[in-house]
PDB file of C-alpha atoms in Angstrom:
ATOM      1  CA  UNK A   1       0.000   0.000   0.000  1.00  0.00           C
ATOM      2  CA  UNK A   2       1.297   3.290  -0.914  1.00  0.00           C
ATOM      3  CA  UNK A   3       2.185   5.301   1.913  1.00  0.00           C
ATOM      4  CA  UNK A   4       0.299   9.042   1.970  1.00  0.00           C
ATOM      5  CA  UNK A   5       2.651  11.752   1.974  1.00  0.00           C
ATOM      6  CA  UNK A   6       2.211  14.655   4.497  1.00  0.00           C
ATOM      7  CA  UNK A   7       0.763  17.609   4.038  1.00  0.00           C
ATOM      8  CA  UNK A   8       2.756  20.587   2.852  1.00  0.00           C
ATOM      9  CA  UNK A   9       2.507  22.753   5.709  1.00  0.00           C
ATOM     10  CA  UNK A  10       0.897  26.159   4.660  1.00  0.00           C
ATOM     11  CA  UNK A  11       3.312  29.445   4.684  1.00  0.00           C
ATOM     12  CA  UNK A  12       2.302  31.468   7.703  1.00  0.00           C
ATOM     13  CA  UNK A  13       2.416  35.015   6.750  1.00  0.00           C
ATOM     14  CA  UNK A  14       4.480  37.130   8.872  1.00  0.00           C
ATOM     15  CA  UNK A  15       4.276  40.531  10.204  1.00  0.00           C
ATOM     16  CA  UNK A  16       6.052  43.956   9.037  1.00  0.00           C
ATOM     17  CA  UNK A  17       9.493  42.104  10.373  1.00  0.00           C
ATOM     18  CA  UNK A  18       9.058  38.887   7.759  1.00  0.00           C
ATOM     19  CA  UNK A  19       7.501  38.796   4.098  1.00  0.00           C
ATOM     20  CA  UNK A  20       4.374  40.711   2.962  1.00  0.00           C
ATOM     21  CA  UNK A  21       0.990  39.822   4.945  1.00  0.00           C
ATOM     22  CA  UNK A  22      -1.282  39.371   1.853  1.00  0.00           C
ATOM     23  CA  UNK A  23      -4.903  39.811   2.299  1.00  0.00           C
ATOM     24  CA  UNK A  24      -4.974  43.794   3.106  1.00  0.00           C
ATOM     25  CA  UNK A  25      -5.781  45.650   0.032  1.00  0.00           C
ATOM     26  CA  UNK A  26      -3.715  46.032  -2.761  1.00  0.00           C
ATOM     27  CA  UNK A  27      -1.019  44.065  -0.414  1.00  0.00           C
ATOM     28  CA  UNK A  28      -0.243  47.003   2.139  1.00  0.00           C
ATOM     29  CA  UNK A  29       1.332  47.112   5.110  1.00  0.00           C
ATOM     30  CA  UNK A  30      -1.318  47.423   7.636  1.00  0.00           C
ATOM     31  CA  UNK A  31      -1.592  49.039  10.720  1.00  0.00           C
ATOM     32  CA  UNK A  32      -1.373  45.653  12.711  1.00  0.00           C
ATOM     33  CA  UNK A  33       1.509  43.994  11.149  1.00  0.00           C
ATOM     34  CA  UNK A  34       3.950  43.657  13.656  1.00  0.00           C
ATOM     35  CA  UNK A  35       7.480  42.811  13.738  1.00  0.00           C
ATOM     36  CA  UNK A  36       8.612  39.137  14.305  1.00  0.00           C
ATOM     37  CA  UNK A  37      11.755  40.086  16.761  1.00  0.00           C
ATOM     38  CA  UNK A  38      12.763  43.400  18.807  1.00  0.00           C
ATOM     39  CA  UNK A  39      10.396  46.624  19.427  1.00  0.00           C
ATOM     40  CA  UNK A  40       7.904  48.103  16.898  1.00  0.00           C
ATOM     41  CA  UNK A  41       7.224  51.837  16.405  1.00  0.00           C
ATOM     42  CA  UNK A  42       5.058  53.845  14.448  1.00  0.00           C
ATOM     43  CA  UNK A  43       6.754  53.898  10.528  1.00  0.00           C
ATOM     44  CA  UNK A  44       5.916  57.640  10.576  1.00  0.00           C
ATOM     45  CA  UNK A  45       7.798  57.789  14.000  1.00  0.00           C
ATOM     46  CA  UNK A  46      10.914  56.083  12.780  1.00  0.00           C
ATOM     47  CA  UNK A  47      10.724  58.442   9.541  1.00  0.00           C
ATOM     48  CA  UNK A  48      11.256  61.168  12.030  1.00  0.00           C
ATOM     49  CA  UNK A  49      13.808  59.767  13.886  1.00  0.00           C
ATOM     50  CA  UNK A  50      15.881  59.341  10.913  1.00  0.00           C
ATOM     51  CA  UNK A  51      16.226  62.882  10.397  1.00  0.00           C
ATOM     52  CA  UNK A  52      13.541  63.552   6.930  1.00  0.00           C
ATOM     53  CA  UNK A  53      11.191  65.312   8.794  1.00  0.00           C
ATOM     54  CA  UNK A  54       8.556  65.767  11.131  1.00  0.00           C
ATOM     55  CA  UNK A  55       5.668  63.137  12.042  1.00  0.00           C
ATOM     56  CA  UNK A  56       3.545  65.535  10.316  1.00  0.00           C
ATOM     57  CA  UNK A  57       5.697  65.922   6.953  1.00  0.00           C
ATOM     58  CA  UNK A  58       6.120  62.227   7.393  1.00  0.00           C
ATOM     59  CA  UNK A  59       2.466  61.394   7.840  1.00  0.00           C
ATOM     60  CA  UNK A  60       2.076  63.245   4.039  1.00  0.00           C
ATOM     61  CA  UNK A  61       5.018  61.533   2.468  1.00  0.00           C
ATOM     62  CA  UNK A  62       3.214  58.048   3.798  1.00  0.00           C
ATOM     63  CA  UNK A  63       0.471  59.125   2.037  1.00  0.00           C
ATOM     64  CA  UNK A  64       2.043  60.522  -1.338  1.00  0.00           C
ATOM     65  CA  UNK A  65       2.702  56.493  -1.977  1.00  0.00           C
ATOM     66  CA  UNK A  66       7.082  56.912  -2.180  1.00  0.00           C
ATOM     67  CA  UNK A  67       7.432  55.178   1.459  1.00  0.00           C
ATOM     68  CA  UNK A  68       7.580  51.074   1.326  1.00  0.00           C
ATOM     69  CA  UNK A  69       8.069  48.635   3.716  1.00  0.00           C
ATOM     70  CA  UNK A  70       9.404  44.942   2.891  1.00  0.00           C
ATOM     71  CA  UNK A  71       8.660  45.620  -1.022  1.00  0.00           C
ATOM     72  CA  UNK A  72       4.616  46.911   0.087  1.00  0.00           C
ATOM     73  CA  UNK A  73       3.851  50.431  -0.487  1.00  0.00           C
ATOM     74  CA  UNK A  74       3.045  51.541   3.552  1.00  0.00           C
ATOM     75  CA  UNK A  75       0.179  53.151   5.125  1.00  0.00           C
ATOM     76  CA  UNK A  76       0.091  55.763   8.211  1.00  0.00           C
ATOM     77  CA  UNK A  77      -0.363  53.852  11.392  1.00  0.00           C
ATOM     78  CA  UNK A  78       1.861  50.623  10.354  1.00  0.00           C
ATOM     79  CA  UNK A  79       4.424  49.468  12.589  1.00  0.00           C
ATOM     80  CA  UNK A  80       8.264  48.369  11.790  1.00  0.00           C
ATOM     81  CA  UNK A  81      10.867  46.591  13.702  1.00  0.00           C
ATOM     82  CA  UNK A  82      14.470  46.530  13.761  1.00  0.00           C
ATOM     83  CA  UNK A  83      14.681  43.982  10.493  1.00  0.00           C
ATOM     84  CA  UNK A  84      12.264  45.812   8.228  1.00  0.00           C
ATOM     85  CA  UNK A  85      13.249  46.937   5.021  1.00  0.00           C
ATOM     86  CA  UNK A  86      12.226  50.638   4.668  1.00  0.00           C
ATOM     87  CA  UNK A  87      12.535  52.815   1.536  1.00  0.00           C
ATOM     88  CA  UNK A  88      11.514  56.388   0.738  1.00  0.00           C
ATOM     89  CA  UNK A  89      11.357  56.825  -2.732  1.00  0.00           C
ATOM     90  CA  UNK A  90      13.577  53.925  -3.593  1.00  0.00           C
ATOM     91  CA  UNK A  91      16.261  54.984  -0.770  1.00  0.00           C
ATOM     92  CA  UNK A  92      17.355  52.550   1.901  1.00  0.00           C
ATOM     93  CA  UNK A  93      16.779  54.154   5.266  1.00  0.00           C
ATOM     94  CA  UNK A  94      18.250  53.005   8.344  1.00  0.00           C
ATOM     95  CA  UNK A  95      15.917  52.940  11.254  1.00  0.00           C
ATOM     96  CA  UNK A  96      17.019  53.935  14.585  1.00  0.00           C
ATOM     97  CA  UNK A  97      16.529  52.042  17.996  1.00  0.00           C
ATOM     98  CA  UNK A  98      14.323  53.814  20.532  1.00  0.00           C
ATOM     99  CA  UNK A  99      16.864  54.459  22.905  1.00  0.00           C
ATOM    100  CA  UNK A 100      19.746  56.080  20.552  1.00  0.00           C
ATOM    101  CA  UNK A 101      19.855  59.290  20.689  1.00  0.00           C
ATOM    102  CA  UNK A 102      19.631  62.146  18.088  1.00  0.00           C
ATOM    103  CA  UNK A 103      22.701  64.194  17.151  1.00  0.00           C
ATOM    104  CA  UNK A 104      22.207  67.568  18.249  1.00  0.00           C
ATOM    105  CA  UNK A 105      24.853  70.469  16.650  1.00  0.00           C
ATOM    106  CA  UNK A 106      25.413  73.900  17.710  1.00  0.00           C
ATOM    107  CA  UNK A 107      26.998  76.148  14.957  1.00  0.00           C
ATOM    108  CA  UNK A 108      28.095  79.850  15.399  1.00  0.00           C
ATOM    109  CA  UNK A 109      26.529  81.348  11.766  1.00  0.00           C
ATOM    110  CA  UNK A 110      28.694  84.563  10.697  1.00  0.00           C
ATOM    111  CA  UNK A 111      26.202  87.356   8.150  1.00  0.00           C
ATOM    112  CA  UNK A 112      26.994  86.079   4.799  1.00  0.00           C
ATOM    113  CA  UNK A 113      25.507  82.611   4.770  1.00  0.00           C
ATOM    114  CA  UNK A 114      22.398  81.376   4.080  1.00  0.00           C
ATOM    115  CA  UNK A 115      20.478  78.384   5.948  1.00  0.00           C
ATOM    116  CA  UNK A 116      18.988  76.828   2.621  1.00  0.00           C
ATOM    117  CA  UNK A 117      20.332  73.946   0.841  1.00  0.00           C
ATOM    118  CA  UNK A 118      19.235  75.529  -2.360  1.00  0.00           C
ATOM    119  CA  UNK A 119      19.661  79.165  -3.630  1.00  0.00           C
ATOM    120  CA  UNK A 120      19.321  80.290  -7.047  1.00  0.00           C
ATOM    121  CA  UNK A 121      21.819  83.166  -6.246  1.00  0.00           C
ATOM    122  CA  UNK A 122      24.425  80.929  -5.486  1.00  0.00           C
ATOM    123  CA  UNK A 123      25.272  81.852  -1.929  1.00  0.00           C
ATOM    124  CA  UNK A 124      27.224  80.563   0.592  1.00  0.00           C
ATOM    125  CA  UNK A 125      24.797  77.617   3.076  1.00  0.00           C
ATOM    126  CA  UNK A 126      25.507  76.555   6.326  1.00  0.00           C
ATOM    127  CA  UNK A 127      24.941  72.980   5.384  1.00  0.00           C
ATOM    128  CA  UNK A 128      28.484  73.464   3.493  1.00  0.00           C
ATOM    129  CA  UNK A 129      30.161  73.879   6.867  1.00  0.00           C
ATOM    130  CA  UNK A 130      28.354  71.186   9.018  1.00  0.00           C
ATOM    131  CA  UNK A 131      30.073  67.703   8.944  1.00  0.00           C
ATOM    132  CA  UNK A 132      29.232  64.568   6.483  1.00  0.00           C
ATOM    133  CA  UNK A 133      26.859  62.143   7.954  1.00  0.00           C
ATOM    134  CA  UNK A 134      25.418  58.776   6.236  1.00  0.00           C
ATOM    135  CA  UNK A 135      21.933  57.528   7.129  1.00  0.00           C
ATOM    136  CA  UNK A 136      20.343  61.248   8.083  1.00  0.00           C
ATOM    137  CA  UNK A 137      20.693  64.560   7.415  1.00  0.00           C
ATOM    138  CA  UNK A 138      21.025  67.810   9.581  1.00  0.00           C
ATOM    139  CA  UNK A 139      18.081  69.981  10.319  1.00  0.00           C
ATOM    140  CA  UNK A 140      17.968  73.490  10.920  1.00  0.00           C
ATOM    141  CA  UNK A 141      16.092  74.616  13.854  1.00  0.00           C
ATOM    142  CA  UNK A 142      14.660  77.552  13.370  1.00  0.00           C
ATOM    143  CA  UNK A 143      16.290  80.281  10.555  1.00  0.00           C
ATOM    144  CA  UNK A 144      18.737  83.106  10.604  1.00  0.00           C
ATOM    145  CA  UNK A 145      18.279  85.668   7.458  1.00  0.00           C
ATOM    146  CA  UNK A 146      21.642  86.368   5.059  1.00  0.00           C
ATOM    147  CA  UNK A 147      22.625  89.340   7.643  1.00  0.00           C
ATOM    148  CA  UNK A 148      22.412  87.896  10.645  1.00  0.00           C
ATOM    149  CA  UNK A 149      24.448  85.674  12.604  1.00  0.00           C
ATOM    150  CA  UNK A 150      24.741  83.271  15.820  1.00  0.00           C
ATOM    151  CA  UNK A 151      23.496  80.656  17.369  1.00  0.00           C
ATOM    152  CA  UNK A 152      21.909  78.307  14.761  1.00  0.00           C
ATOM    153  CA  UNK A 153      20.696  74.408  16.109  1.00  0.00           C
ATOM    154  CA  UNK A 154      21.023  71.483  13.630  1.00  0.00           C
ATOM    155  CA  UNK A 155      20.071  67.588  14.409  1.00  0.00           C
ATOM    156  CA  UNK A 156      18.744  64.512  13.200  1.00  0.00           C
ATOM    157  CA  UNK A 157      15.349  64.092  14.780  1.00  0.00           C
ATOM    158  CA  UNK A 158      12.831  65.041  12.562  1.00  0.00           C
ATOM    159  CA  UNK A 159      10.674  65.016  15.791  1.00  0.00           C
ATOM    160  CA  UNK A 160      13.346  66.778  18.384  1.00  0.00           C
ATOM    161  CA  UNK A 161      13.141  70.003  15.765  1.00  0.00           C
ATOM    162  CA  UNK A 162       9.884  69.791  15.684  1.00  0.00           C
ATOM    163  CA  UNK A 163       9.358  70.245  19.164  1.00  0.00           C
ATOM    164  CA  UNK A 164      11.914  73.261  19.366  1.00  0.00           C
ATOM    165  CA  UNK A 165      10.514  75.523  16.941  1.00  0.00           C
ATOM    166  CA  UNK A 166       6.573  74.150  17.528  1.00  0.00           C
ATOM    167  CA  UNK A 167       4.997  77.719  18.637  1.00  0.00           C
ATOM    168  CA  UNK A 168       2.882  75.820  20.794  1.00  0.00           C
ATOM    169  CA  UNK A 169       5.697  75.678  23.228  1.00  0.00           C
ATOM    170  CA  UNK A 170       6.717  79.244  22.558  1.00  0.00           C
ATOM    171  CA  UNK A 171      10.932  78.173  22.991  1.00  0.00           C
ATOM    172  CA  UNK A 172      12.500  81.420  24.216  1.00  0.00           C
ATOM    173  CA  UNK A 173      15.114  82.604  21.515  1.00  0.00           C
ATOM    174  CA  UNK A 174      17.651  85.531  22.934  1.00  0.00           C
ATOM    175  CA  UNK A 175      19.053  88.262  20.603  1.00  0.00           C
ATOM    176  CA  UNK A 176      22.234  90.945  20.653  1.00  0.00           C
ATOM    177  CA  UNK A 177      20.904  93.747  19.251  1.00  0.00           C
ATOM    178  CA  UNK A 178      22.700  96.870  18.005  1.00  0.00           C
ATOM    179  CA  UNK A 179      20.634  99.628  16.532  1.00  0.00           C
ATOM    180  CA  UNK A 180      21.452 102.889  15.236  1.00  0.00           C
ATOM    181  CA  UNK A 181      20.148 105.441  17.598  1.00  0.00           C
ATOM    182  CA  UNK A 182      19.163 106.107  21.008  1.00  0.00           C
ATOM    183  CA  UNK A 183      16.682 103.878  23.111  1.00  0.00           C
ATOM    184  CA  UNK A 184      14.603 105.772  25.370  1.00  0.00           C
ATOM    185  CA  UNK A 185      12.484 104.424  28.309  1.00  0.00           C
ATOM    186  CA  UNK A 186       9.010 104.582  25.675  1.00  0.00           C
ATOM    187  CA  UNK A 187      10.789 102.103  22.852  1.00  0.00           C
ATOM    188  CA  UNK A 188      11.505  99.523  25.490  1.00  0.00           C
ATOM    189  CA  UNK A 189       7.686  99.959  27.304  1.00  0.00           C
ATOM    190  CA  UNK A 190       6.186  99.107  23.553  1.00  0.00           C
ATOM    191  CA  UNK A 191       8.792  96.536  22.920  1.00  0.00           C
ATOM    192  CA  UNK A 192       7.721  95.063  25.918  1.00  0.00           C
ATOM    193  CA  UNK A 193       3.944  95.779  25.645  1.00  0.00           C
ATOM    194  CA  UNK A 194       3.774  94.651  21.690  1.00  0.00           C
ATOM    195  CA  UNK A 195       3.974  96.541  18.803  1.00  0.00           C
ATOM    196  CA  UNK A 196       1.518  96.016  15.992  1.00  0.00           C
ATOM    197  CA  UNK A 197       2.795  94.270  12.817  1.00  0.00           C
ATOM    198  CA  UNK A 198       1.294  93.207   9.037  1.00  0.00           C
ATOM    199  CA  UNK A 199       1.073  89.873  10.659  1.00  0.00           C
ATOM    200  CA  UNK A 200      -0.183  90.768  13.918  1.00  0.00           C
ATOM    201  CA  UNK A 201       1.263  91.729  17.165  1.00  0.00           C
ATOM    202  CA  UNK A 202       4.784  91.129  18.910  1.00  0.00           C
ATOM    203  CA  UNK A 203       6.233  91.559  22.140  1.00  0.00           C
ATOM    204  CA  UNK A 204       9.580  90.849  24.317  1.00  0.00           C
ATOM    205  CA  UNK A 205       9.851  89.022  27.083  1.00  0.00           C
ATOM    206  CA  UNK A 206      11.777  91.236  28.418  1.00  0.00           C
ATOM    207  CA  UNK A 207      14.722  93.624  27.260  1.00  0.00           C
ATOM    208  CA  UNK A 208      17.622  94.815  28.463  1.00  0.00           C
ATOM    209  CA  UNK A 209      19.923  98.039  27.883  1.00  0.00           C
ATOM    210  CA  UNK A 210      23.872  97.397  26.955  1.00  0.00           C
ATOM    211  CA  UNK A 211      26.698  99.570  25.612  1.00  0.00           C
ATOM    212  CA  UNK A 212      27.239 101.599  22.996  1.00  0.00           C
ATOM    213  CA  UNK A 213      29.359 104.041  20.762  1.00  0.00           C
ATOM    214  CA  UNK A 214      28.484 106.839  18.690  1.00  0.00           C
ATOM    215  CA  UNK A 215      25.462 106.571  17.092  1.00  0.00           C
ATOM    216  CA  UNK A 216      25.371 102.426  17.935  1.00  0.00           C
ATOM    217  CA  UNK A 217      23.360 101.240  21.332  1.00  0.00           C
ATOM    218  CA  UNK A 218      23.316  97.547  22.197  1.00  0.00           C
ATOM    219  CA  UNK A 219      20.701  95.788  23.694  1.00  0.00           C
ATOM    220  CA  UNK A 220      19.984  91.916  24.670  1.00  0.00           C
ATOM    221  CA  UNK A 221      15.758  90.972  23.828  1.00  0.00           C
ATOM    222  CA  UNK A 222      14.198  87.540  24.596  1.00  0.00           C
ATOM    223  CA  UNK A 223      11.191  86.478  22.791  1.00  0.00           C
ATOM    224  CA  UNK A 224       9.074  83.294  22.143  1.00  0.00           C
ATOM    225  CA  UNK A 225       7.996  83.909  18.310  1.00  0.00           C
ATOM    226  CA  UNK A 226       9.957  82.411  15.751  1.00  0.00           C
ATOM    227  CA  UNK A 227       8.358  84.598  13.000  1.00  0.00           C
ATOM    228  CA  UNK A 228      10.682  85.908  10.123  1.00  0.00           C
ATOM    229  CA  UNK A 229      12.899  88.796  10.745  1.00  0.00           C
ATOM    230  CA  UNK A 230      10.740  90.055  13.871  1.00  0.00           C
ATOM    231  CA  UNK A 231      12.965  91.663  15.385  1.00  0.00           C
ATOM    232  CA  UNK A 232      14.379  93.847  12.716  1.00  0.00           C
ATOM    233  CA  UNK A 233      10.450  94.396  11.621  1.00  0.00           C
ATOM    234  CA  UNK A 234      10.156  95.656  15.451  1.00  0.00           C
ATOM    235  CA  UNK A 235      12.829  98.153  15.486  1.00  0.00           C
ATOM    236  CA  UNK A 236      12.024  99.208  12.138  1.00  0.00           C
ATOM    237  CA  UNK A 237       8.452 100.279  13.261  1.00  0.00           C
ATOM    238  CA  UNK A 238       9.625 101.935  15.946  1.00  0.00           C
ATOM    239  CA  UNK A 239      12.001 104.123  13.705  1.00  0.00           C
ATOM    240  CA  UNK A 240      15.323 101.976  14.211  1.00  0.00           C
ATOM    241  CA  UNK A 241      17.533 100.155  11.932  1.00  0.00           C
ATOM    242  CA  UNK A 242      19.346  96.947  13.175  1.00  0.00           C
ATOM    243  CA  UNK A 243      22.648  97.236  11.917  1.00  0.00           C
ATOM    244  CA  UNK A 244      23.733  93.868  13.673  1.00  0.00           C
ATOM    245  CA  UNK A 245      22.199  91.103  14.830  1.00  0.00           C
ATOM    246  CA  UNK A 246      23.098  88.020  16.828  1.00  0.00           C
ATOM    247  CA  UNK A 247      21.359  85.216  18.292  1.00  0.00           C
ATOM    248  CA  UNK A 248      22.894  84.357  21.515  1.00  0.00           C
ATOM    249  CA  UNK A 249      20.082  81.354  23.097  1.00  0.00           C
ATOM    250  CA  UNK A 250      17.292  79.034  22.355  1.00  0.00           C
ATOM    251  CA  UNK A 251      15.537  77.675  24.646  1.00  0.00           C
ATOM    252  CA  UNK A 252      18.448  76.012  27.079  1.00  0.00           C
ATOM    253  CA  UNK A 253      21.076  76.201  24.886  1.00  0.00           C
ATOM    254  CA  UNK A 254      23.429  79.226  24.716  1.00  0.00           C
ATOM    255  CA  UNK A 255      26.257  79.652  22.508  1.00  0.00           C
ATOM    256  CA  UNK A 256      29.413  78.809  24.140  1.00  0.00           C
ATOM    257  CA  UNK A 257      31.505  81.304  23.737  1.00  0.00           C
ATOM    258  CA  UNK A 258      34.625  79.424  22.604  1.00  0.00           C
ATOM    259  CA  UNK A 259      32.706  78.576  19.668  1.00  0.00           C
ATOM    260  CA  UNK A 260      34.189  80.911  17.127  1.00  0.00           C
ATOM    261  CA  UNK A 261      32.312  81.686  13.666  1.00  0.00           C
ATOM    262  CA  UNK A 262      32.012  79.292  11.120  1.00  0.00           C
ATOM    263  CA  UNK A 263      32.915  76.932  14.484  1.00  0.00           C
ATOM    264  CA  UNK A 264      30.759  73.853  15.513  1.00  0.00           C
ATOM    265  CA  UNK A 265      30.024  71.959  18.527  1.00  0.00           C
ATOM    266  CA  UNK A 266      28.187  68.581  19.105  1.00  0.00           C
ATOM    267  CA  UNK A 267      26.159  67.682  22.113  1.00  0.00           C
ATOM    268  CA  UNK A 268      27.692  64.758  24.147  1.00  0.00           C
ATOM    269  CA  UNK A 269      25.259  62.262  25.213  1.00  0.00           C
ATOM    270  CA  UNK A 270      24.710  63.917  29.054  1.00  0.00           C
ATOM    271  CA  UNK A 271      24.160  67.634  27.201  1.00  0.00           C
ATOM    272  CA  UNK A 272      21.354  65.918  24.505  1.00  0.00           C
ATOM    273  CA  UNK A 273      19.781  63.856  27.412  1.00  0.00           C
ATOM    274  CA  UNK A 274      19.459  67.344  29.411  1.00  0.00           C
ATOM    275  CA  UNK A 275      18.060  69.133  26.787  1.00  0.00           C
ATOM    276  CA  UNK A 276      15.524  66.116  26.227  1.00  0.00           C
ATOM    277  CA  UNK A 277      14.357  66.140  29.699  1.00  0.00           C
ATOM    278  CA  UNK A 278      13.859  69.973  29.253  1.00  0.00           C
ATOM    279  CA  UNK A 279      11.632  69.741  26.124  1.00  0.00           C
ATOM    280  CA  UNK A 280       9.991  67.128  27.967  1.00  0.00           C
ATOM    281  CA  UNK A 281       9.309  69.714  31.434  1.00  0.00           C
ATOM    282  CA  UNK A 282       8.199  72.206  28.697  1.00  0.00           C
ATOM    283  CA  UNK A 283       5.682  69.912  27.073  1.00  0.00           C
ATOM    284  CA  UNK A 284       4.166  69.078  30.671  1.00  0.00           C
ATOM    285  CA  UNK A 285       3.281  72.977  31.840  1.00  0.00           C
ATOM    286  CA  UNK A 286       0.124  74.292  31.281  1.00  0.00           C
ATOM    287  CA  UNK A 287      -0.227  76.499  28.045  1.00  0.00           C
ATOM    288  CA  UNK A 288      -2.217  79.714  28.876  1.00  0.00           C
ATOM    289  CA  UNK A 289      -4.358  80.548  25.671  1.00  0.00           C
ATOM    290  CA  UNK A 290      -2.341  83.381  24.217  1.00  0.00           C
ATOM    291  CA  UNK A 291      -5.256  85.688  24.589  1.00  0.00           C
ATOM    292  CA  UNK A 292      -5.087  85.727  28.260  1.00  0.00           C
ATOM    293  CA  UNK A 293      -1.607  85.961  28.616  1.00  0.00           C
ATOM    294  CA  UNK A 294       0.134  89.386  29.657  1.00  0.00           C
ATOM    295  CA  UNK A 295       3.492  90.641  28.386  1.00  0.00           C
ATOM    296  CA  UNK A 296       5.953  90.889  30.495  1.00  0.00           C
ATOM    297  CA  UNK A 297       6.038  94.833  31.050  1.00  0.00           C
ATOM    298  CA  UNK A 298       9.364  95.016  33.307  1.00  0.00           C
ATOM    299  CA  UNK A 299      12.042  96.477  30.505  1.00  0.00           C
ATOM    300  CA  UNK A 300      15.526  96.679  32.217  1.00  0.00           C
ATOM    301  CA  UNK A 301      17.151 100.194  30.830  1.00  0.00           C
TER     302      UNK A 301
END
């Protein structure tokens, strides 16, 4: 008698760590598919991570079709592990863990540069100063125009810049400010009290009174709005011209004055894990609708 062979024993489709799940439609990667070994995160998380963006920007490049997981065009939602395949428009990118750490670069900008990649008039970028790096790319938080220069933040996380220059969070930014002309006790009460612009209102934190000579006066201003050139567009309407201008903080990072122009500085582990924790305490208070909340009137002359 002929002896009955066994079976063949069925494939079992694997998760976003193996082959393709089949049955979703059109063969995506759904939501559910979870890796076979190691911790799963959010693909638009991971996107992030690697330095291409924020969640949001991520969320939209998801959707444009050009991200694929394991040879599957992916949807929002789905999850990868540390052995999935990911590609954004046909480039490999290289996932990090949870628990590494983004690069975080401090860079003293001198007037003269731009922060763009891409100019059509050809002048000098930042990113031609900033080291190589493989896997990522570095970027910018927050801007600097042509003629200004300072403190200018560059990292990895997609997310980590994100939360920096969100105006939700309303990071503090800290300026040197030399103007041409004399400050008098009712420019620093409007600086302080806002000062109506085409875009609506601004206002200081606080400011305070430096040096000076000739027709030059210095003075340091903090504010929380990242808009563009606001504080030149503030002095202007009150009659000044800026004729330098130099960022000097953001947030809780100050520009260390060894740092010399065209000079950077990377974050050790300790500094990026303090400035973590930070953005995490600043995520936690309370946000007062902006309405309600009263400029701080105490200029220092």
């Amino acid at each position: 008698m002929k002896k009955r062979s066994a079976p063949a024993r069925r494939a079992r489709p694997s998760g976003a760590g193996g082959e393709r799940v089949r049955g979703g439609p059109a063969g995506k990667v759904r939501r559910d598919e979870v890796a076979e070994s190691g911790p799963s995160q959010k693909l638009q998380k991971v996107l992030a991570q690697a330095g291409l963006g924020s969640r949001r920007d991520m969320e939209l490049l998801i959707a444009s079709g050009r991200v694929a997981v394991n040879g599957a065009p992916a949807v929002i939602g789905a999850r990868v592990g540390p052995r999935d395949q990911i590609k954004v428009a046909g480039r490999l990118i290289h996932a990090s863990s949870e628990t590494r750490l983004p690069r975080v670069l401090l860079y003293h900008k001198p007037e003269g540069e731009i922060v763009s990649r891409d100019d059509p008039r050809g002048r000098p970028s930042v990113f031609e100063r900033l080291p190589a790096i493989t896997g990522a790319k570095w970027i910018a938080i927050g801007r600097l125009d042509f003629n200004s220069c300072g403190l200018l933040i560059f990292t990895t996380s997609g997310e980590l810049a994100n939360r920096m220059m969100h105006p939700r969070f309303e990071i503090e930014r800290e300026y040197a400010v030399r103007v041409m002309g004399h400050l008098q006790p009712q420019h620093l009460q409007q600086l302080t009290q806002g000062i109506e612009l085409e875009d609506g209102p601004a206002h200081c934190e606080s400011v305070a009174m430096g040096g000076g000579e000739g027709a030059n006066q210095w003075c340091h201003v903090v504010l929380r709005d990242g808009r563009n050139r606001i504080v030149r567009r503030m002095f202007e309407k009150l009659g000044f011209t800026v004729s330098r201008l130099m960022r000097v903080r953001y947030g809780n990072l100050a520009l260390p004055p060894r740092i010399k122009r065209n000079q950077c500085y990377e974050l050790s582990a300790d500094e990026t894990q303090r400035l973590l924790a930070w953005l995490d305490a600043v995520a936690q208070e309370p946000q007062e609708p902006r309405e309600q909340r009263r400029p701080n009137r105490d200029a220092r002359a």
